[in-house]
């Protein structure tokens, strides 16, 4: 059966006809030589919008985060990171494997940040026994949760006061910006570097921007080449990013509304659902129903990673009609009549 509704992630979107037209028309050059006019335009636009001296285009968020860590830290340095953050859980420990940089994972607070007291406690004194704590990394949004402006201000001020640098994995920062209706510059205030994905909620097929000051971007550009990210006529991808920035930011509000609708509909079936903050819905699925429910949904063309704490993600390719269809399919699962949803 053809996949009609894909709720696994917001990375599954396909470029729209308008985006494909922009890609086809892109002026290109060799970006390793700095010659690609479309990449250069995208970098200038994003640097200006977010108020940084420099921006650098990467193929992926993993590579952008890794180059940032390697530009901020040297061998034997340490970075503090939330234990649920993508950098820690899902990037194969690249900073340690390739950079000799040690992660120090810290427990999150319920809002998705890390308590300042916990950070304070984790910073190592200058002592020959210890690695050097260089960097604090945060993620916004984290599991769809939006970090508050007040927290971000306090935590970045604290980190700087203790001599740390600050990096934000903003793979889904545009969801936070649209949700809080904040200015883009305000959303990144206090961060020395920011990684912003164009390929998630914004719907581009690839592309992440790394923001920072000039010397940092120069260093990150060197690491990008070493990591295999020096692309040639990358303007075709950058054109998709420019299109996404122009046409597909404000529409994220629809994804947030659809997540609310999805949560309400699943709750009406009797499932335990966390209140979504942006475009991610977390729902408890009784373990003994997992495989049968996944098969039932797949038969109806719905893809979802069903686990005891299932994450469903709304995006560009899940308009309201598809959300309603997905809810009908969840509701029609025969297992609930055996009391599963209310168990
Ligand atoms: C929060 C976060 N950061 C970074 C990444 C890595 O991005 P990429 O898949 O482009 O390497 C992801 C990917 O889903 C992510 O969710």
Short mmCIF file of C-alpha atoms and ligand atoms in Angstrom, two decimals:
data_model
loop_
_atom_site.label_atom_id
_atom_site.label_comp_id
_atom_site.label_asym_id
_atom_site.label_seq_id
_atom_site.Cartn_x
_atom_site.Cartn_y
_atom_site.Cartn_z
CA UNK A 1 0.00 0.00 0.00
CA UNK A 2 1.27 3.47 -0.88
CA UNK A 3 2.26 5.60 2.11
CA UNK A 4 -0.33 8.31 2.44
CA UNK A 5 0.42 9.72 5.86
CA UNK A 6 3.89 9.69 7.35
CA UNK A 7 3.97 10.70 11.01
CA UNK A 8 7.48 9.41 11.77
CA UNK A 9 9.27 12.76 11.51
CA UNK A 10 9.18 16.19 9.93
CA UNK A 11 12.24 15.15 7.89
CA UNK A 12 10.08 13.10 5.50
CA UNK A 13 8.64 16.03 3.55
CA UNK A 14 9.09 16.25 -0.22
CA UNK A 15 10.03 19.51 -1.97
CA UNK A 16 6.95 21.37 -3.19
CA UNK A 17 6.59 22.29 -6.89
CA UNK A 18 7.57 25.90 -6.07
CA UNK A 19 10.70 24.70 -4.26
CA UNK A 20 11.63 22.38 -7.13
CA UNK A 21 11.25 25.27 -9.58
CA UNK A 22 13.55 27.44 -7.44
CA UNK A 23 16.10 24.61 -7.31
CA UNK A 24 15.99 24.10 -11.07
CA UNK A 25 16.55 27.80 -11.67
CA UNK A 26 19.40 28.20 -9.15
CA UNK A 27 22.61 29.86 -10.28
CA UNK A 28 25.51 27.69 -9.15
CA UNK A 29 29.30 27.62 -8.84
CA UNK A 30 31.92 25.62 -6.94
CA UNK A 31 31.25 26.32 -3.27
CA UNK A 32 34.59 24.90 -2.08
CA UNK A 33 36.09 27.87 -3.94
CA UNK A 34 33.36 30.10 -2.46
CA UNK A 35 31.97 30.60 -5.97
CA UNK A 36 28.37 29.48 -5.58
CA UNK A 37 26.22 32.64 -5.69
CA UNK A 38 23.13 30.92 -4.30
CA UNK A 39 24.99 29.43 -1.33
CA UNK A 40 26.59 32.82 -0.71
CA UNK A 41 23.19 34.50 -0.82
CA UNK A 42 21.66 31.98 1.59
CA UNK A 43 24.57 32.43 4.01
CA UNK A 44 24.27 36.22 3.85
CA UNK A 45 20.48 36.15 4.29
CA UNK A 46 20.58 33.85 7.32
CA UNK A 47 23.51 35.67 8.97
CA UNK A 48 21.65 38.97 8.59
CA UNK A 49 18.29 37.62 9.81
CA UNK A 50 19.82 36.11 12.95
CA UNK A 51 22.35 38.88 13.56
CA UNK A 52 25.62 36.93 13.28
CA UNK A 53 28.72 38.02 11.34
CA UNK A 54 28.91 34.68 9.51
CA UNK A 55 26.87 31.68 8.35
CA UNK A 56 27.96 28.45 6.71
CA UNK A 57 25.89 25.96 4.71
CA UNK A 58 26.17 22.27 5.65
CA UNK A 59 24.52 19.22 4.12
CA UNK A 60 23.21 17.98 7.51
CA UNK A 61 22.59 19.00 11.08
CA UNK A 62 24.85 16.24 12.38
CA UNK A 63 27.79 17.63 10.44
CA UNK A 64 27.00 21.21 11.42
CA UNK A 65 26.84 20.31 15.14
CA UNK A 66 30.06 18.31 14.89
CA UNK A 67 31.98 21.03 13.05
CA UNK A 68 30.75 23.52 15.66
CA UNK A 69 31.94 21.31 18.54
CA UNK A 70 35.31 20.84 16.84
CA UNK A 71 35.65 24.58 16.22
CA UNK A 72 34.82 25.40 19.86
CA UNK A 73 36.76 22.60 21.57
CA UNK A 74 40.10 20.84 21.19
CA UNK A 75 41.23 17.33 22.12
CA UNK A 76 40.78 16.74 25.83
CA UNK A 77 38.12 19.42 26.19
CA UNK A 78 34.62 18.71 27.45
CA UNK A 79 31.16 19.96 26.53
CA UNK A 80 28.06 19.89 28.72
CA UNK A 81 24.98 18.52 26.98
CA UNK A 82 21.47 17.44 27.93
CA UNK A 83 21.22 13.66 28.14
CA UNK A 84 18.23 13.61 25.78
CA UNK A 85 19.78 16.02 23.28
CA UNK A 86 20.28 14.80 19.71
CA UNK A 87 23.98 15.69 19.90
CA UNK A 88 24.37 13.23 22.76
CA UNK A 89 21.90 10.49 21.83
CA UNK A 90 21.84 10.34 18.05
CA UNK A 91 25.05 11.59 16.45
CA UNK A 92 27.16 8.51 17.18
CA UNK A 93 29.29 10.43 19.69
CA UNK A 94 31.00 12.09 16.73
CA UNK A 95 32.70 14.72 18.89
CA UNK A 96 34.40 11.99 20.95
CA UNK A 97 35.02 9.62 18.04
CA UNK A 98 36.41 12.18 15.61
CA UNK A 99 37.34 15.17 17.76
CA UNK A 100 38.67 13.73 21.04
CA UNK A 101 36.07 15.90 22.80
CA UNK A 102 34.33 14.46 25.85
CA UNK A 103 30.58 14.86 26.33
CA UNK A 104 29.30 15.36 29.87
CA UNK A 105 25.59 14.47 29.75
CA UNK A 106 23.30 16.21 32.26
CA UNK A 107 19.73 15.50 33.27
CA UNK A 108 17.09 17.83 31.83
CA UNK A 109 14.52 19.75 33.79
CA UNK A 110 10.89 19.05 32.78
CA UNK A 111 10.83 22.07 30.43
CA UNK A 112 13.74 20.69 28.38
CA UNK A 113 16.52 22.90 29.74
CA UNK A 114 19.24 22.00 32.23
CA UNK A 115 19.14 23.54 35.72
CA UNK A 116 21.83 26.14 36.21
CA UNK A 117 22.85 24.54 39.51
CA UNK A 118 23.45 21.27 37.68
CA UNK A 119 25.60 23.06 35.11
CA UNK A 120 27.53 24.85 37.85
CA UNK A 121 28.24 21.55 39.55
CA UNK A 122 29.47 19.95 36.31
CA UNK A 123 32.08 22.59 35.43
CA UNK A 124 35.52 21.19 36.27
CA UNK A 125 38.07 23.18 38.24
CA UNK A 126 41.42 23.91 36.61
CA UNK A 127 43.20 20.78 37.80
CA UNK A 128 45.62 18.44 36.08
CA UNK A 129 43.29 15.51 36.72
CA UNK A 130 40.37 16.93 34.78
CA UNK A 131 39.33 17.65 31.24
CA UNK A 132 38.71 21.31 30.50
CA UNK A 133 35.02 22.28 30.39
CA UNK A 134 34.73 24.55 27.36
CA UNK A 135 31.20 24.57 26.05
CA UNK A 136 27.53 24.34 26.98
CA UNK A 137 25.18 22.99 24.30
CA UNK A 138 21.39 23.24 24.43
CA UNK A 139 18.66 22.12 22.04
CA UNK A 140 15.54 24.13 21.14
CA UNK A 141 13.01 22.73 20.57
CA UNK A 142 13.75 19.55 22.51
CA UNK A 143 11.15 16.85 21.91
CA UNK A 144 8.91 19.65 20.69
CA UNK A 145 9.30 21.65 23.93
CA UNK A 146 10.20 25.33 23.63
CA UNK A 147 12.81 26.78 25.98
CA UNK A 148 11.72 30.10 27.49
CA UNK A 149 13.52 33.33 26.65
CA UNK A 150 14.08 34.01 30.36
CA UNK A 151 15.76 30.63 30.88
CA UNK A 152 17.94 31.04 27.79
CA UNK A 153 19.08 34.47 28.91
CA UNK A 154 19.90 33.27 32.42
CA UNK A 155 21.70 30.09 31.35
CA UNK A 156 23.81 31.68 28.63
CA UNK A 157 24.76 34.57 30.95
CA UNK A 158 25.77 32.05 33.57
CA UNK A 159 27.81 29.96 31.11
CA UNK A 160 29.64 33.01 29.79
CA UNK A 161 30.28 34.20 33.34
CA UNK A 162 32.03 30.87 34.00
CA UNK A 163 34.12 31.17 30.85
CA UNK A 164 32.15 28.66 28.74
CA UNK A 165 31.11 29.13 25.16
CA UNK A 166 27.52 28.33 24.14
CA UNK A 167 26.13 26.37 21.18
CA UNK A 168 22.47 25.90 20.29
CA UNK A 169 21.24 22.92 18.29
CA UNK A 170 18.33 24.75 16.71
CA UNK A 171 17.35 21.99 14.31
CA UNK A 172 13.75 23.01 14.99
CA UNK A 173 14.33 26.56 16.23
CA UNK A 174 11.84 27.93 13.70
CA UNK A 175 9.09 25.98 15.49
CA UNK A 176 10.04 27.80 18.70
CA UNK A 177 10.18 31.16 16.92
CA UNK A 178 6.74 30.72 15.38
CA UNK A 179 5.27 29.34 18.60
CA UNK A 180 6.55 32.20 20.80
CA UNK A 181 6.16 34.80 18.02
CA UNK A 182 9.63 36.09 18.85
CA UNK A 183 12.13 37.90 16.71
CA UNK A 184 14.75 35.63 15.14
CA UNK A 185 17.62 37.59 16.69
CA UNK A 186 16.03 37.44 20.12
CA UNK A 187 15.63 33.67 19.81
CA UNK A 188 19.40 33.13 19.51
CA UNK A 189 20.61 35.86 21.90
CA UNK A 190 23.36 34.55 24.15
CA UNK A 191 24.58 31.77 21.83
CA UNK A 192 28.04 31.92 20.33
CA UNK A 193 26.94 29.48 17.64
CA UNK A 194 23.66 28.11 16.34
CA UNK A 195 22.88 25.21 14.04
CA UNK A 196 19.58 25.68 12.14
CA UNK A 197 18.09 22.93 9.99
CA UNK A 198 16.27 23.71 6.76
CA UNK A 199 15.37 20.05 6.16
CA UNK A 200 12.98 19.49 9.08
CA UNK A 201 9.86 21.59 9.56
CA UNK A 202 10.90 23.92 6.75
CA UNK A 203 10.69 21.16 4.15
CA UNK A 204 13.98 21.53 2.22
CA UNK A 205 15.49 18.23 1.02
CA UNK A 206 18.83 18.92 2.79
CA UNK A 207 20.73 21.72 4.43
CA UNK A 208 21.68 23.17 7.80
CA UNK A 209 23.09 26.62 8.56
CA UNK A 210 25.78 27.19 11.17
CA UNK A 211 25.91 30.72 12.57
CA UNK A 212 28.73 32.38 14.49
CA UNK A 213 31.42 35.05 14.44
CA UNK A 214 34.02 35.28 11.68
CA UNK A 215 36.97 33.32 13.11
CA UNK A 216 34.62 30.57 14.34
CA UNK A 217 33.05 30.21 10.89
CA UNK A 218 36.51 30.08 9.28
CA UNK A 219 37.46 27.25 11.63
CA UNK A 220 34.16 25.43 11.08
CA UNK A 221 34.67 25.74 7.34
CA UNK A 222 38.01 23.91 7.69
CA UNK A 223 36.38 21.14 9.73
CA UNK A 224 33.50 20.90 7.26
CA UNK A 225 36.01 20.09 4.51
CA UNK A 226 37.76 17.49 6.68
CA UNK A 227 34.39 15.92 7.52
CA UNK A 228 33.54 15.55 3.85
CA UNK A 229 31.04 18.39 3.69
CA UNK A 230 32.74 20.57 1.09
CA UNK A 231 30.08 20.44 -1.62
CA UNK A 232 30.52 21.81 -5.12
CA UNK A 233 27.44 23.14 -6.97
CA UNK A 234 25.48 23.22 -3.73
CA UNK A 235 23.38 26.17 -4.89
CA UNK A 236 20.69 23.75 -6.01
CA UNK A 237 20.21 22.81 -2.35
CA UNK A 238 20.71 26.36 -1.10
CA UNK A 239 17.91 27.51 -3.42
CA UNK A 240 15.58 25.10 -1.63
CA UNK A 241 16.68 26.63 1.67
CA UNK A 242 16.05 30.18 0.47
CA UNK A 243 12.63 29.14 -0.81
CA UNK A 244 11.82 27.47 2.53
CA UNK A 245 12.84 30.57 4.48
CA UNK A 246 10.66 32.77 2.32
CA UNK A 247 7.57 30.57 2.03
CA UNK A 248 7.52 27.89 4.70
CA UNK A 249 8.29 29.46 8.07
CA UNK A 250 4.96 30.97 9.10
CA UNK A 251 3.06 27.86 8.01
CA UNK A 252 4.69 25.95 10.91
CA UNK A 253 1.77 27.31 12.97
CA UNK A 254 -0.48 24.91 11.02
CA UNK A 255 1.70 21.99 12.12
CA UNK A 256 1.33 23.13 15.71
CA UNK A 257 -2.47 23.35 15.35
CA UNK A 258 -2.53 19.92 13.74
CA UNK A 259 -0.52 18.49 16.63
CA UNK A 260 -3.14 19.88 19.04
CA UNK A 261 -5.92 18.27 16.99
CA UNK A 262 -4.05 14.96 16.83
CA UNK A 263 -3.50 15.00 20.60
CA UNK A 264 -7.16 15.78 21.29
CA UNK A 265 -8.35 13.03 18.94
CA UNK A 266 -6.05 10.41 20.44
CA UNK A 267 -7.15 11.41 23.92
CA UNK A 268 -10.76 10.97 22.84
CA UNK A 269 -9.92 7.35 21.96
CA UNK A 270 -8.80 6.92 25.56
CA UNK A 271 -5.03 7.11 25.11
CA UNK A 272 -2.68 8.97 27.45
CA UNK A 273 -1.28 11.88 25.46
CA UNK A 274 1.15 14.64 26.54
CA UNK A 275 -0.03 18.13 25.67
CA UNK A 276 2.04 19.08 22.58
CA UNK A 277 4.02 22.32 22.59
CA UNK A 278 4.84 22.49 18.86
CA UNK A 279 4.70 19.77 16.19
CA UNK A 280 5.37 16.62 18.23
CA UNK A 281 2.77 14.50 19.96
CA UNK A 282 3.83 11.89 22.52
CA UNK A 283 1.31 9.17 23.22
CA UNK A 284 1.54 6.07 25.41
CA UNK A 285 0.77 2.87 23.55
CA UNK A 286 0.29 -0.20 25.75
CA UNK A 287 3.25 -2.43 24.94
CA UNK A 288 1.23 -5.50 23.94
CA UNK A 289 -0.54 -3.46 21.22
CA UNK A 290 2.58 -2.03 19.56
CA UNK A 291 3.16 -4.48 16.71
CA UNK A 292 -0.54 -5.02 15.90
CA UNK A 293 -1.27 -1.29 15.92
CA UNK A 294 1.72 -0.53 13.67
CA UNK A 295 0.53 -3.22 11.20
CA UNK A 296 -3.06 -1.90 11.32
CA UNK A 297 -1.86 1.63 10.54
CA UNK A 298 0.55 0.46 7.81
CA UNK A 299 -2.31 -1.37 6.07
CA UNK A 300 -4.05 2.01 5.88
CA UNK A 301 -0.97 3.76 4.50
CA UNK A 302 0.04 5.37 7.78
CA UNK A 303 3.64 5.25 8.92
CA UNK A 304 4.40 5.76 12.61
CA UNK A 305 7.21 4.51 14.85
CA UNK A 306 5.07 2.79 17.46
CA UNK A 307 6.82 2.38 20.82
CA UNK A 308 5.50 2.51 24.39
CA UNK A 309 6.04 6.29 24.16
CA UNK A 310 5.19 6.93 20.54
CA UNK A 311 6.25 10.20 18.91
CA UNK A 312 4.00 11.45 16.11
CA UNK A 313 5.21 14.47 14.15
CA UNK A 314 3.11 16.88 12.09
CA UNK A 315 4.61 18.67 9.08
CA UNK A 316 4.16 20.18 5.64
CA UNK A 317 2.84 16.91 4.18
CA UNK A 318 0.29 16.21 6.92
CA UNK A 319 -2.48 18.75 6.29
CA UNK A 320 -5.62 18.63 8.46
CA UNK A 321 -7.41 16.11 6.24
CA UNK A 322 -4.58 13.61 6.76
CA UNK A 323 -4.63 14.18 10.50
CA UNK A 324 -8.36 13.37 10.52
CA UNK A 325 -7.71 10.26 8.42
CA UNK A 326 -4.94 9.16 10.78
CA UNK A 327 -7.28 9.62 13.76
CA UNK A 328 -9.94 7.51 12.05
CA UNK A 329 -7.37 4.76 11.52
CA UNK A 330 -6.20 4.92 15.15
CA UNK A 331 -9.79 4.82 16.29
CA UNK A 332 -10.64 1.83 14.06
CA UNK A 333 -7.88 -0.32 15.57
CA UNK A 334 -9.78 -3.37 16.83
CA UNK A 335 -7.42 -3.89 19.79
CA UNK A 336 -8.95 -0.96 21.71
CA UNK A 337 -12.25 -2.84 22.02
CA UNK A 338 -10.31 -5.36 24.10
CA UNK A 339 -9.80 -2.53 26.57
CA UNK A 340 -6.28 -1.64 25.47
CA UNK A 341 -6.62 2.13 25.19
CA UNK A 342 -8.23 2.41 28.59
CA UNK A 343 -6.01 -0.10 30.32
C1 LIG B 1 17.49 18.08 17.21
C2 LIG B 1 18.25 17.54 16.05
N1 LIG B 1 19.50 17.96 15.85
C3 LIG B 1 20.25 17.52 14.81
C4 LIG B 1 19.73 16.61 13.92
C5 LIG B 1 20.61 16.10 12.82
O1 LIG B 1 20.18 16.52 11.58
P1 LIG B 1 20.54 15.65 10.27
O2 LIG B 1 19.55 14.54 10.23
O3 LIG B 1 20.36 16.66 9.19
O4 LIG B 1 21.94 15.19 10.40
C6 LIG B 1 18.42 16.14 14.08
C7 LIG B 1 17.85 15.17 13.13
O5 LIG B 1 16.71 14.79 13.18
C8 LIG B 1 17.66 16.61 15.18
O6 LIG B 1 16.42 16.19 15.40
#
